[in-house]
mmCIF file of N, CA and C in Angstrom:
data_model
loop_
_atom_site.group_PDB
_atom_site.id
_atom_site.type_symbol
_atom_site.label_atom_id
_atom_site.label_comp_id
_atom_site.label_asym_id
_atom_site.label_seq_id
_atom_site.Cartn_x
_atom_site.Cartn_y
_atom_site.Cartn_z
ATOM 1 N N MET A 1 0.799 -1.191 -0.085
ATOM 2 C CA MET A 1 -0.032 0.079 0.043
ATOM 3 C C MET A 1 0.952 1.350 0.003
ATOM 4 N N TYR A 2 0.612 2.261 -0.760
ATOM 5 C CA TYR A 2 1.186 3.453 -0.893
ATOM 6 C C TYR A 2 0.963 4.263 0.366
ATOM 7 N N ARG A 3 1.998 4.976 0.912
ATOM 8 C CA ARG A 3 1.817 5.749 1.980
ATOM 9 C C ARG A 3 2.226 7.192 1.686
ATOM 10 N N ILE A 4 1.516 8.193 2.083
ATOM 11 C CA ILE A 4 1.954 9.446 1.851
ATOM 12 C C ILE A 4 2.970 10.024 2.656
ATOM 13 N N PRO A 5 4.130 10.559 2.175
ATOM 14 C CA PRO A 5 5.162 10.961 3.075
ATOM 15 C C PRO A 5 4.687 12.318 3.928
ATOM 16 N N ILE A 6 5.168 12.377 5.186
ATOM 17 C CA ILE A 6 4.860 13.515 6.208
ATOM 18 C C ILE A 6 6.286 14.116 6.389
ATOM 19 N N LEU A 7 6.431 15.523 6.032
ATOM 20 C CA LEU A 7 7.675 16.084 6.355
ATOM 21 C C LEU A 7 7.652 16.958 7.518
ATOM 22 N N GLN A 8 8.595 17.063 8.409
ATOM 23 C CA GLN A 8 8.807 17.975 9.450
ATOM 24 C C GLN A 8 9.485 19.088 9.164
ATOM 25 N N MET A 9 8.819 20.293 9.292
ATOM 26 C CA MET A 9 9.573 21.593 9.162
ATOM 27 C C MET A 9 9.355 22.397 10.483
ATOM 28 N N GLY A 10 10.356 22.328 11.435
ATOM 29 C CA GLY A 10 10.366 22.852 12.646
ATOM 30 C C GLY A 10 9.039 22.416 13.465
ATOM 31 N N ASN A 11 8.198 23.257 13.849
ATOM 32 C CA ASN A 11 7.081 22.915 14.652
ATOM 33 C C ASN A 11 5.738 22.437 13.710
ATOM 34 N N TYR A 12 6.100 22.194 12.575
ATOM 35 C CA TYR A 12 5.076 22.079 11.574
ATOM 36 C C TYR A 12 5.120 20.723 10.692
ATOM 37 N N LEU A 13 4.158 20.169 10.341
ATOM 38 C CA LEU A 13 4.237 19.032 9.572
ATOM 39 C C LEU A 13 3.603 19.323 8.194
ATOM 40 N N LEU A 14 4.309 18.788 7.115
ATOM 41 C CA LEU A 14 3.785 19.194 5.581
ATOM 42 C C LEU A 14 3.632 17.936 4.974
ATOM 43 N N VAL A 15 2.378 17.864 4.400
ATOM 44 C CA VAL A 15 1.888 16.699 3.787
ATOM 45 C C VAL A 15 1.467 17.178 2.252
ATOM 46 N N THR A 16 2.012 16.542 1.311
ATOM 47 C CA THR A 16 1.771 16.969 -0.193
ATOM 48 C C THR A 16 1.201 15.631 -0.781
ATOM 49 N N ILE A 17 -0.210 15.771 -1.163
ATOM 50 C CA ILE A 17 -0.915 14.657 -1.693
ATOM 51 C C ILE A 17 -0.562 14.773 -3.135
ATOM 52 N N GLN A 18 0.050 14.000 -3.788
ATOM 53 C CA GLN A 18 0.304 13.753 -5.175
ATOM 54 C C GLN A 18 -0.425 12.851 -6.012
ATOM 55 N N VAL A 19 -1.266 12.073 -5.325
ATOM 56 C CA VAL A 19 -1.965 11.067 -6.100
ATOM 57 C C VAL A 19 -3.403 11.137 -5.665
ATOM 58 N N ASP A 20 -4.482 10.558 -6.479
ATOM 59 C CA ASP A 20 -5.757 10.535 -6.114
ATOM 60 C C ASP A 20 -5.766 9.465 -4.878
ATOM 61 N N MET A 21 -6.403 9.864 -3.912
ATOM 62 C CA MET A 21 -6.370 9.072 -2.669
ATOM 63 C C MET A 21 -7.343 7.855 -2.890
ATOM 64 N N GLN A 22 -7.007 6.792 -2.506
ATOM 65 C CA GLN A 22 -7.911 5.625 -2.199
ATOM 66 C C GLN A 22 -8.146 5.569 -0.707
ATOM 67 N N ASP A 23 -9.311 4.758 -0.377
ATOM 68 C CA ASP A 23 -9.681 4.794 0.910
ATOM 69 C C ASP A 23 -8.629 4.341 2.019
ATOM 70 N N GLN A 24 -7.889 3.306 1.479
ATOM 71 C CA GLN A 24 -6.832 2.748 2.403
ATOM 72 C C GLN A 24 -5.785 3.700 2.580
ATOM 73 N N THR A 25 -5.383 4.442 1.574
ATOM 74 C CA THR A 25 -4.324 5.525 1.709
ATOM 75 C C THR A 25 -4.691 6.657 2.570
ATOM 76 N N ALA A 26 -6.067 7.041 2.573
ATOM 77 C CA ALA A 26 -6.514 8.119 3.257
ATOM 78 C C ALA A 26 -6.459 7.671 4.682
ATOM 79 N N LEU A 27 -7.030 6.447 5.094
ATOM 80 C CA LEU A 27 -6.780 5.981 6.459
ATOM 81 C C LEU A 27 -5.520 5.921 7.068
ATOM 82 N N ALA A 28 -4.516 5.398 6.234
ATOM 83 C CA ALA A 28 -3.103 5.223 6.688
ATOM 84 C C ALA A 28 -2.494 6.756 6.942
ATOM 85 N N LEU A 29 -3.070 7.729 6.022
ATOM 86 C CA LEU A 29 -2.488 9.124 6.394
ATOM 87 C C LEU A 29 -2.852 9.574 7.715
ATOM 88 N N GLN A 30 -4.197 9.260 7.927
ATOM 89 C CA GLN A 30 -4.810 9.838 9.182
ATOM 90 C C GLN A 30 -4.189 9.318 10.354
ATOM 91 N N ASP A 31 -3.923 7.935 10.346
ATOM 92 C CA ASP A 31 -3.195 7.183 11.404
ATOM 93 C C ASP A 31 -1.829 7.735 11.526
ATOM 94 N N ASP A 32 -0.946 7.854 10.395
ATOM 95 C CA ASP A 32 0.418 8.250 10.281
ATOM 96 C C ASP A 32 0.509 9.629 11.018
ATOM 97 N N LEU A 33 -0.457 10.563 10.494
ATOM 98 C CA LEU A 33 -0.407 12.066 11.016
ATOM 99 C C LEU A 33 -0.584 12.007 12.627
ATOM 100 N N ALA A 34 -1.463 11.269 13.091
ATOM 101 C CA ALA A 34 -1.850 11.308 14.496
ATOM 102 C C ALA A 34 -0.725 10.816 15.205
ATOM 103 N N GLU A 35 0.099 9.818 14.761
ATOM 104 C CA GLU A 35 1.259 9.201 15.279
ATOM 105 C C GLU A 35 2.324 10.327 15.422
ATOM 106 N N LYS A 36 2.604 11.000 14.242
ATOM 107 C CA LYS A 36 3.643 11.859 13.972
ATOM 108 C C LYS A 36 3.360 13.129 14.729
ATOM 109 N N ILE A 37 2.140 13.645 14.853
ATOM 110 C CA ILE A 37 1.823 14.775 15.836
ATOM 111 C C ILE A 37 2.105 14.514 17.286
ATOM 112 N N SER A 38 1.704 13.367 17.581
ATOM 113 C CA SER A 38 1.943 12.838 18.951
ATOM 114 C C SER A 38 3.373 12.825 19.333
ATOM 115 N N ARG A 39 4.116 12.155 18.321
ATOM 116 C CA ARG A 39 5.576 11.870 18.620
ATOM 117 C C ARG A 39 6.406 13.108 18.636
ATOM 118 N N SER A 40 6.093 14.111 17.562
ATOM 119 C CA SER A 40 6.876 15.251 17.462
ATOM 120 C C SER A 40 6.352 16.397 18.255
ATOM 121 N N GLY A 41 5.262 16.508 18.671
ATOM 122 C CA GLY A 41 4.705 17.598 19.313
ATOM 123 C C GLY A 41 4.532 18.855 18.406
ATOM 124 N N ALA A 42 4.149 18.517 17.041
ATOM 125 C CA ALA A 42 4.015 19.447 16.051
ATOM 126 C C ALA A 42 2.849 20.404 16.524
ATOM 127 N N LYS A 43 2.965 21.489 16.215
ATOM 128 C CA LYS A 43 1.811 22.592 16.494
ATOM 129 C C LYS A 43 0.964 22.859 15.287
ATOM 130 N N GLY A 44 1.374 22.301 14.030
ATOM 131 C CA GLY A 44 0.523 22.611 12.861
ATOM 132 C C GLY A 44 0.711 21.726 11.807
ATOM 133 N N VAL A 45 -0.416 21.368 11.017
ATOM 134 C CA VAL A 45 -0.323 20.441 9.845
ATOM 135 C C VAL A 45 -0.766 21.253 8.608
ATOM 136 N N LEU A 46 0.045 21.217 7.712
ATOM 137 C CA LEU A 46 -0.347 21.944 6.314
ATOM 138 C C LEU A 46 -0.451 20.708 5.487
ATOM 139 N N ILE A 47 -1.607 20.602 4.703
ATOM 140 C CA ILE A 47 -1.932 19.527 3.828
ATOM 141 C C ILE A 47 -2.015 20.259 2.407
ATOM 142 N N ASP A 48 -1.170 19.927 1.589
ATOM 143 C CA ASP A 48 -1.220 20.547 0.217
ATOM 144 C C ASP A 48 -2.060 19.558 -0.781
ATOM 145 N N ILE A 49 -3.179 20.003 -1.254
ATOM 146 C CA ILE A 49 -4.105 19.050 -1.921
ATOM 147 C C ILE A 49 -4.202 19.600 -3.379
ATOM 148 N N SER A 50 -3.159 20.361 -3.773
ATOM 149 C CA SER A 50 -3.243 21.001 -5.193
ATOM 150 C C SER A 50 -3.261 20.104 -6.410
ATOM 151 N N ALA A 51 -2.677 18.755 -5.993
ATOM 152 C CA ALA A 51 -2.682 17.886 -7.232
ATOM 153 C C ALA A 51 -3.766 16.957 -7.376
ATOM 154 N N LEU A 52 -4.856 17.110 -6.433
ATOM 155 C CA LEU A 52 -6.067 16.404 -6.333
ATOM 156 C C LEU A 52 -7.089 17.005 -7.313
ATOM 157 N N GLU A 53 -7.510 16.246 -8.365
ATOM 158 C CA GLU A 53 -8.524 16.712 -9.178
ATOM 159 C C GLU A 53 -9.890 16.368 -8.819
ATOM 160 N N ILE A 54 -10.048 15.237 -8.134
ATOM 161 C CA ILE A 54 -11.306 14.813 -7.591
ATOM 162 C C ILE A 54 -11.317 14.464 -6.222
ATOM 163 N N VAL A 55 -12.427 14.564 -5.385
ATOM 164 C CA VAL A 55 -12.507 13.976 -4.117
ATOM 165 C C VAL A 55 -13.921 13.313 -3.989
ATOM 166 N N ASP A 56 -13.990 12.430 -3.147
ATOM 167 C CA ASP A 56 -15.239 11.887 -2.839
ATOM 168 C C ASP A 56 -15.757 12.045 -1.418
ATOM 169 N N SER A 57 -16.774 11.645 -0.836
ATOM 170 C CA SER A 57 -17.184 12.070 0.346
ATOM 171 C C SER A 57 -16.292 11.488 1.392
ATOM 172 N N PHE A 58 -15.693 10.176 1.224
ATOM 173 C CA PHE A 58 -14.820 9.724 2.256
ATOM 174 C C PHE A 58 -13.525 10.598 2.293
ATOM 175 N N VAL A 59 -12.966 11.034 1.311
ATOM 176 C CA VAL A 59 -11.692 11.790 1.384
ATOM 177 C C VAL A 59 -12.146 13.120 2.092
ATOM 178 N N GLY A 60 -13.281 13.645 1.807
ATOM 179 C CA GLY A 60 -13.618 14.980 2.569
ATOM 180 C C GLY A 60 -13.762 14.565 3.916
ATOM 181 N N ARG A 61 -14.364 13.605 4.429
ATOM 182 C CA ARG A 61 -14.454 13.280 5.808
ATOM 183 C C ARG A 61 -13.238 13.119 6.427
ATOM 184 N N MET A 62 -12.215 12.399 5.451
ATOM 185 C CA MET A 62 -11.080 12.110 6.301
ATOM 186 C C MET A 62 -10.164 13.444 6.495
ATOM 187 N N LEU A 63 -10.467 14.462 5.586
ATOM 188 C CA LEU A 63 -9.669 15.690 5.749
ATOM 189 C C LEU A 63 -10.297 16.387 6.999
ATOM 190 N N ALA A 64 -11.701 16.374 7.378
ATOM 191 C CA ALA A 64 -12.173 16.905 8.651
ATOM 192 C C ALA A 64 -11.781 16.103 9.803
ATOM 193 N N GLY A 65 -11.872 14.734 9.600
ATOM 194 C CA GLY A 65 -11.271 13.918 10.693
ATOM 195 C C GLY A 65 -9.779 14.196 11.031
ATOM 196 N N ILE A 66 -8.911 14.361 10.136
ATOM 197 C CA ILE A 66 -7.578 14.743 10.485
ATOM 198 C C ILE A 66 -7.517 16.123 11.255
ATOM 199 N N SER A 67 -8.234 17.042 10.786
ATOM 200 C CA SER A 67 -8.284 18.323 11.537
ATOM 201 C C SER A 67 -8.844 18.072 12.941
ATOM 202 N N GLY A 68 -9.894 17.302 13.193
ATOM 203 C CA GLY A 68 -10.344 17.067 14.541
ATOM 204 C C GLY A 68 -9.388 16.358 15.447
ATOM 205 N N ILE A 69 -8.612 15.356 14.854
ATOM 206 C CA ILE A 69 -7.458 14.678 15.681
ATOM 207 C C ILE A 69 -6.633 15.634 15.827
ATOM 208 N N ALA A 70 -5.922 16.365 15.004
ATOM 209 C CA ALA A 70 -4.977 17.313 15.037
ATOM 210 C C ALA A 70 -5.083 18.295 16.285
ATOM 211 N N ARG A 71 -6.618 18.956 16.210
ATOM 212 C CA ARG A 71 -6.980 19.688 17.137
ATOM 213 C C ARG A 71 -7.007 19.324 18.626
ATOM 214 N N ILE A 72 -7.340 17.867 18.769
ATOM 215 C CA ILE A 72 -7.244 17.244 20.012
ATOM 216 C C ILE A 72 -5.748 17.152 20.595
ATOM 217 N N LEU A 73 -5.010 16.818 19.589
ATOM 218 C CA LEU A 73 -3.528 16.825 19.796
ATOM 219 C C LEU A 73 -2.728 18.120 19.852
ATOM 220 N N ASP A 74 -3.662 19.335 19.946
ATOM 221 C CA ASP A 74 -3.134 20.635 19.999
ATOM 222 C C ASP A 74 -2.192 21.193 18.777
ATOM 223 N N ALA A 75 -2.874 20.703 17.549
ATOM 224 C CA ALA A 75 -2.120 21.227 16.441
ATOM 225 C C ALA A 75 -3.254 21.674 15.475
ATOM 226 N N THR A 76 -2.909 22.792 14.757
ATOM 227 C CA THR A 76 -3.815 23.425 13.882
ATOM 228 C C THR A 76 -3.593 22.766 12.390
ATOM 229 N N THR A 77 -4.768 22.577 11.693
ATOM 230 C CA THR A 77 -4.644 22.005 10.265
ATOM 231 C C THR A 77 -5.010 23.006 9.299
ATOM 232 N N VAL A 78 -4.192 23.201 8.267
ATOM 233 C CA VAL A 78 -4.647 24.151 7.168
ATOM 234 C C VAL A 78 -4.410 23.323 5.861
ATOM 235 N N VAL A 79 -5.497 23.320 5.081
ATOM 236 C CA VAL A 79 -5.453 22.694 3.841
ATOM 237 C C VAL A 79 -5.392 23.748 2.671
ATOM 238 N N VAL A 80 -4.258 23.572 1.840
ATOM 239 C CA VAL A 80 -3.957 24.379 0.766
ATOM 240 C C VAL A 80 -4.008 23.921 -0.600
ATOM 241 N N GLY A 81 -4.157 24.718 -1.630
ATOM 242 C CA GLY A 81 -4.180 24.549 -3.065
ATOM 243 C C GLY A 81 -5.475 23.729 -3.365
ATOM 244 N N MET A 82 -6.521 23.950 -2.872
ATOM 245 C CA MET A 82 -7.760 23.329 -3.313
ATOM 246 C C MET A 82 -8.254 23.769 -4.598
ATOM 247 N N GLN A 83 -8.221 22.960 -5.681
ATOM 248 C CA GLN A 83 -8.781 23.298 -7.063
ATOM 249 C C GLN A 83 -10.322 23.766 -6.942
ATOM 250 N N PRO A 84 -10.647 24.598 -7.766
ATOM 251 C CA PRO A 84 -12.205 24.974 -7.732
ATOM 252 C C PRO A 84 -13.150 23.757 -7.856
ATOM 253 N N ALA A 85 -12.788 22.918 -8.681
ATOM 254 C CA ALA A 85 -13.579 21.614 -8.898
ATOM 255 C C ALA A 85 -13.817 20.876 -7.717
ATOM 256 N N VAL A 86 -12.619 20.690 -6.818
ATOM 257 C CA VAL A 86 -12.844 20.043 -5.482
ATOM 258 C C VAL A 86 -13.694 20.713 -4.672
ATOM 259 N N ALA A 87 -13.531 22.117 -4.508
ATOM 260 C CA ALA A 87 -14.408 22.967 -3.493
ATOM 261 C C ALA A 87 -15.806 22.813 -3.888
ATOM 262 N N ILE A 88 -16.185 22.790 -5.336
ATOM 263 C CA ILE A 88 -17.532 22.679 -5.810
ATOM 264 C C ILE A 88 -18.024 21.281 -5.275
ATOM 265 N N THR A 89 -17.187 20.235 -5.569
ATOM 266 C CA THR A 89 -17.627 18.828 -5.192
ATOM 267 C C THR A 89 -17.902 18.701 -3.760
ATOM 268 N N LEU A 90 -17.027 19.426 -2.980
ATOM 269 C CA LEU A 90 -17.258 19.266 -1.357
ATOM 270 C C LEU A 90 -18.441 19.942 -1.103
ATOM 271 N N VAL A 91 -18.815 20.945 -1.634
ATOM 272 C CA VAL A 91 -20.109 21.690 -1.206
ATOM 273 C C VAL A 91 -21.358 20.883 -1.910
ATOM 274 N N GLU A 92 -21.108 20.427 -3.030
ATOM 275 C CA GLU A 92 -22.207 19.599 -3.397
ATOM 276 C C GLU A 92 -22.531 18.285 -2.722
ATOM 277 N N LEU A 93 -21.528 17.790 -2.041
ATOM 278 C CA LEU A 93 -21.588 16.700 -1.190
ATOM 279 C C LEU A 93 -22.120 16.861 0.174
ATOM 280 N N GLY A 94 -22.238 18.239 0.435
ATOM 281 C CA GLY A 94 -22.658 18.806 1.930
ATOM 282 C C GLY A 94 -21.613 18.778 2.935
ATOM 283 N N LEU A 95 -20.284 18.819 2.494
ATOM 284 C CA LEU A 95 -19.170 18.574 3.444
ATOM 285 C C LEU A 95 -18.676 19.999 3.677
ATOM 286 N N SER A 96 -18.982 20.584 4.871
ATOM 287 C CA SER A 96 -18.282 21.936 5.078
ATOM 288 C C SER A 96 -17.002 21.890 5.716
ATOM 289 N N LEU A 97 -16.386 20.640 5.987
ATOM 290 C CA LEU A 97 -14.983 20.646 6.462
ATOM 291 C C LEU A 97 -14.926 21.507 7.731
ATOM 292 N N GLU A 98 -15.825 21.442 8.668
ATOM 293 C CA GLU A 98 -15.637 22.262 9.949
ATOM 294 C C GLU A 98 -14.378 21.938 10.599
ATOM 295 N N GLY A 99 -13.762 22.966 10.977
ATOM 296 C CA GLY A 99 -12.455 22.986 11.755
ATOM 297 C C GLY A 99 -11.286 23.041 10.859
ATOM 298 N N VAL A 100 -11.580 22.856 9.513
ATOM 299 C CA VAL A 100 -10.430 22.925 8.624
ATOM 300 C C VAL A 100 -10.232 24.279 8.082
ATOM 301 N N ARG A 101 -9.056 24.910 8.353
ATOM 302 C CA ARG A 101 -8.711 26.117 7.896
ATOM 303 C C ARG A 101 -8.177 25.883 6.378
ATOM 304 N N THR A 102 -8.415 26.993 5.563
ATOM 305 C CA THR A 102 -7.921 26.840 4.117
ATOM 306 C C THR A 102 -7.091 27.944 3.749
ATOM 307 N N ALA A 103 -6.227 27.817 2.828
ATOM 308 C CA ALA A 103 -5.310 28.905 2.168
ATOM 309 C C ALA A 103 -5.162 28.639 0.844
ATOM 310 N N LEU A 104 -4.917 29.728 -0.074
ATOM 311 C CA LEU A 104 -4.691 29.421 -1.636
ATOM 312 C C LEU A 104 -3.445 28.665 -1.938
ATOM 313 N N ASN A 105 -2.522 28.823 -1.097
ATOM 314 C CA ASN A 105 -1.057 28.112 -1.484
ATOM 315 C C ASN A 105 -0.350 27.895 -0.269
ATOM 316 N N VAL A 106 0.813 27.188 -0.329
ATOM 317 C CA VAL A 106 1.631 26.726 0.795
ATOM 318 C C VAL A 106 2.178 27.975 1.537
ATOM 319 N N GLU A 107 2.485 29.018 0.802
ATOM 320 C CA GLU A 107 3.139 30.218 1.561
ATOM 321 C C GLU A 107 2.087 30.962 2.460
ATOM 322 N N ARG A 108 0.937 30.965 1.855
ATOM 323 C CA ARG A 108 -0.367 31.565 2.734
ATOM 324 C C ARG A 108 -0.566 30.588 3.818
ATOM 325 N N GLY A 109 -0.477 29.387 3.713
ATOM 326 C CA GLY A 109 -0.869 28.341 4.552
ATOM 327 C C GLY A 109 0.076 28.438 5.833
ATOM 328 N N MET A 110 1.367 28.500 5.485
ATOM 329 C CA MET A 110 2.370 28.665 6.629
ATOM 330 C C MET A 110 2.283 29.935 7.344
ATOM 331 N N GLN A 111 1.931 31.002 6.688
ATOM 332 C CA GLN A 111 1.594 32.324 7.282
ATOM 333 C C GLN A 111 0.436 32.112 8.311
ATOM 334 N N LEU A 112 -0.734 31.389 7.907
ATOM 335 C CA LEU A 112 -1.855 31.319 8.667
ATOM 336 C C LEU A 112 -1.477 30.439 9.931
ATOM 337 N N LEU A 113 -0.658 29.240 9.690
ATOM 338 C CA LEU A 113 -0.327 28.470 10.751
ATOM 339 C C LEU A 113 0.434 29.299 11.714
ATOM 340 N N GLN A 114 1.577 30.091 11.296
ATOM 341 C CA GLN A 114 2.447 30.875 12.193
ATOM 342 C C GLN A 114 1.698 31.905 12.818
ATOM 343 N N GLY A 115 0.683 32.585 12.332
ATOM 344 C CA GLY A 115 -0.213 33.749 12.859
ATOM 345 C C GLY A 115 -1.194 33.009 13.840
ATOM 346 N N THR A 116 -1.746 31.819 13.528
ATOM 347 C CA THR A 116 -2.642 31.074 14.517
ATOM 348 C C THR A 116 -1.815 30.897 15.923
ATOM 349 N N ARG A 117 -0.695 30.145 15.634
ATOM 350 C CA ARG A 117 0.220 29.992 16.815
ATOM 351 C C ARG A 117 0.487 31.184 17.779
ATOM 352 N N LYS A 118 0.921 32.271 17.048
ATOM 353 C CA LYS A 118 1.280 33.436 17.709
ATOM 354 C C LYS A 118 0.112 34.189 18.363
ATOM 355 N N GLY A 119 -1.068 33.963 17.725
ATOM 356 C CA GLY A 119 -2.245 34.443 18.353
ATOM 357 C C GLY A 119 -2.729 33.786 19.555
ATOM 358 N N GLN A 120 -2.485 32.370 19.590
ATOM 359 C CA GLN A 120 -2.722 31.611 20.812
ATOM 360 C C GLN A 120 -1.941 31.842 21.906
ATOM 361 N N LEU A 121 -0.615 32.197 21.460
ATOM 362 C CA LEU A 121 0.429 32.533 22.603
ATOM 363 C C LEU A 121 0.086 33.782 23.125
ATOM 364 N N LEU A 122 -0.380 34.588 22.417
ATOM 365 C CA LEU A 122 -0.670 36.058 22.901
ATOM 366 C C LEU A 122 -2.033 36.157 23.606
ATOM 367 N N GLY A 123 -2.797 34.998 23.699
ATOM 368 C CA GLY A 123 -4.059 34.900 24.239
ATOM 369 C C GLY A 123 -5.193 35.628 23.432
ATOM 370 N N ARG A 124 -5.043 35.684 22.216
ATOM 371 C CA ARG A 124 -6.117 36.044 21.332
ATOM 372 C C ARG A 124 -7.161 35.011 20.968
#
């Protein structure tokens, strides 16, 4: 089974999804991220989905699930690079991705993660 690499950059984890995800790959990613957040103490997870052209309800729920797991483990999740067709599909499926923050690209996503952590540290 293919596993999606998880890179650590300081206090943040970076996941770049380069393949259309099968259910097993999505479940493995969720488990791998939970383990890596717990082990590393990462404060943020950035998931780049710019290569995804299609999503189904399972992948949408998995993204929301990752965000919930990360939040419980004291990490913020930002999804970046969402294609318009993917956004439309998620809305049509009725998936709001509650708790998932989004940004247009990796640079803006990292700024959002860093700003979120600073705001929490300052008590905002």
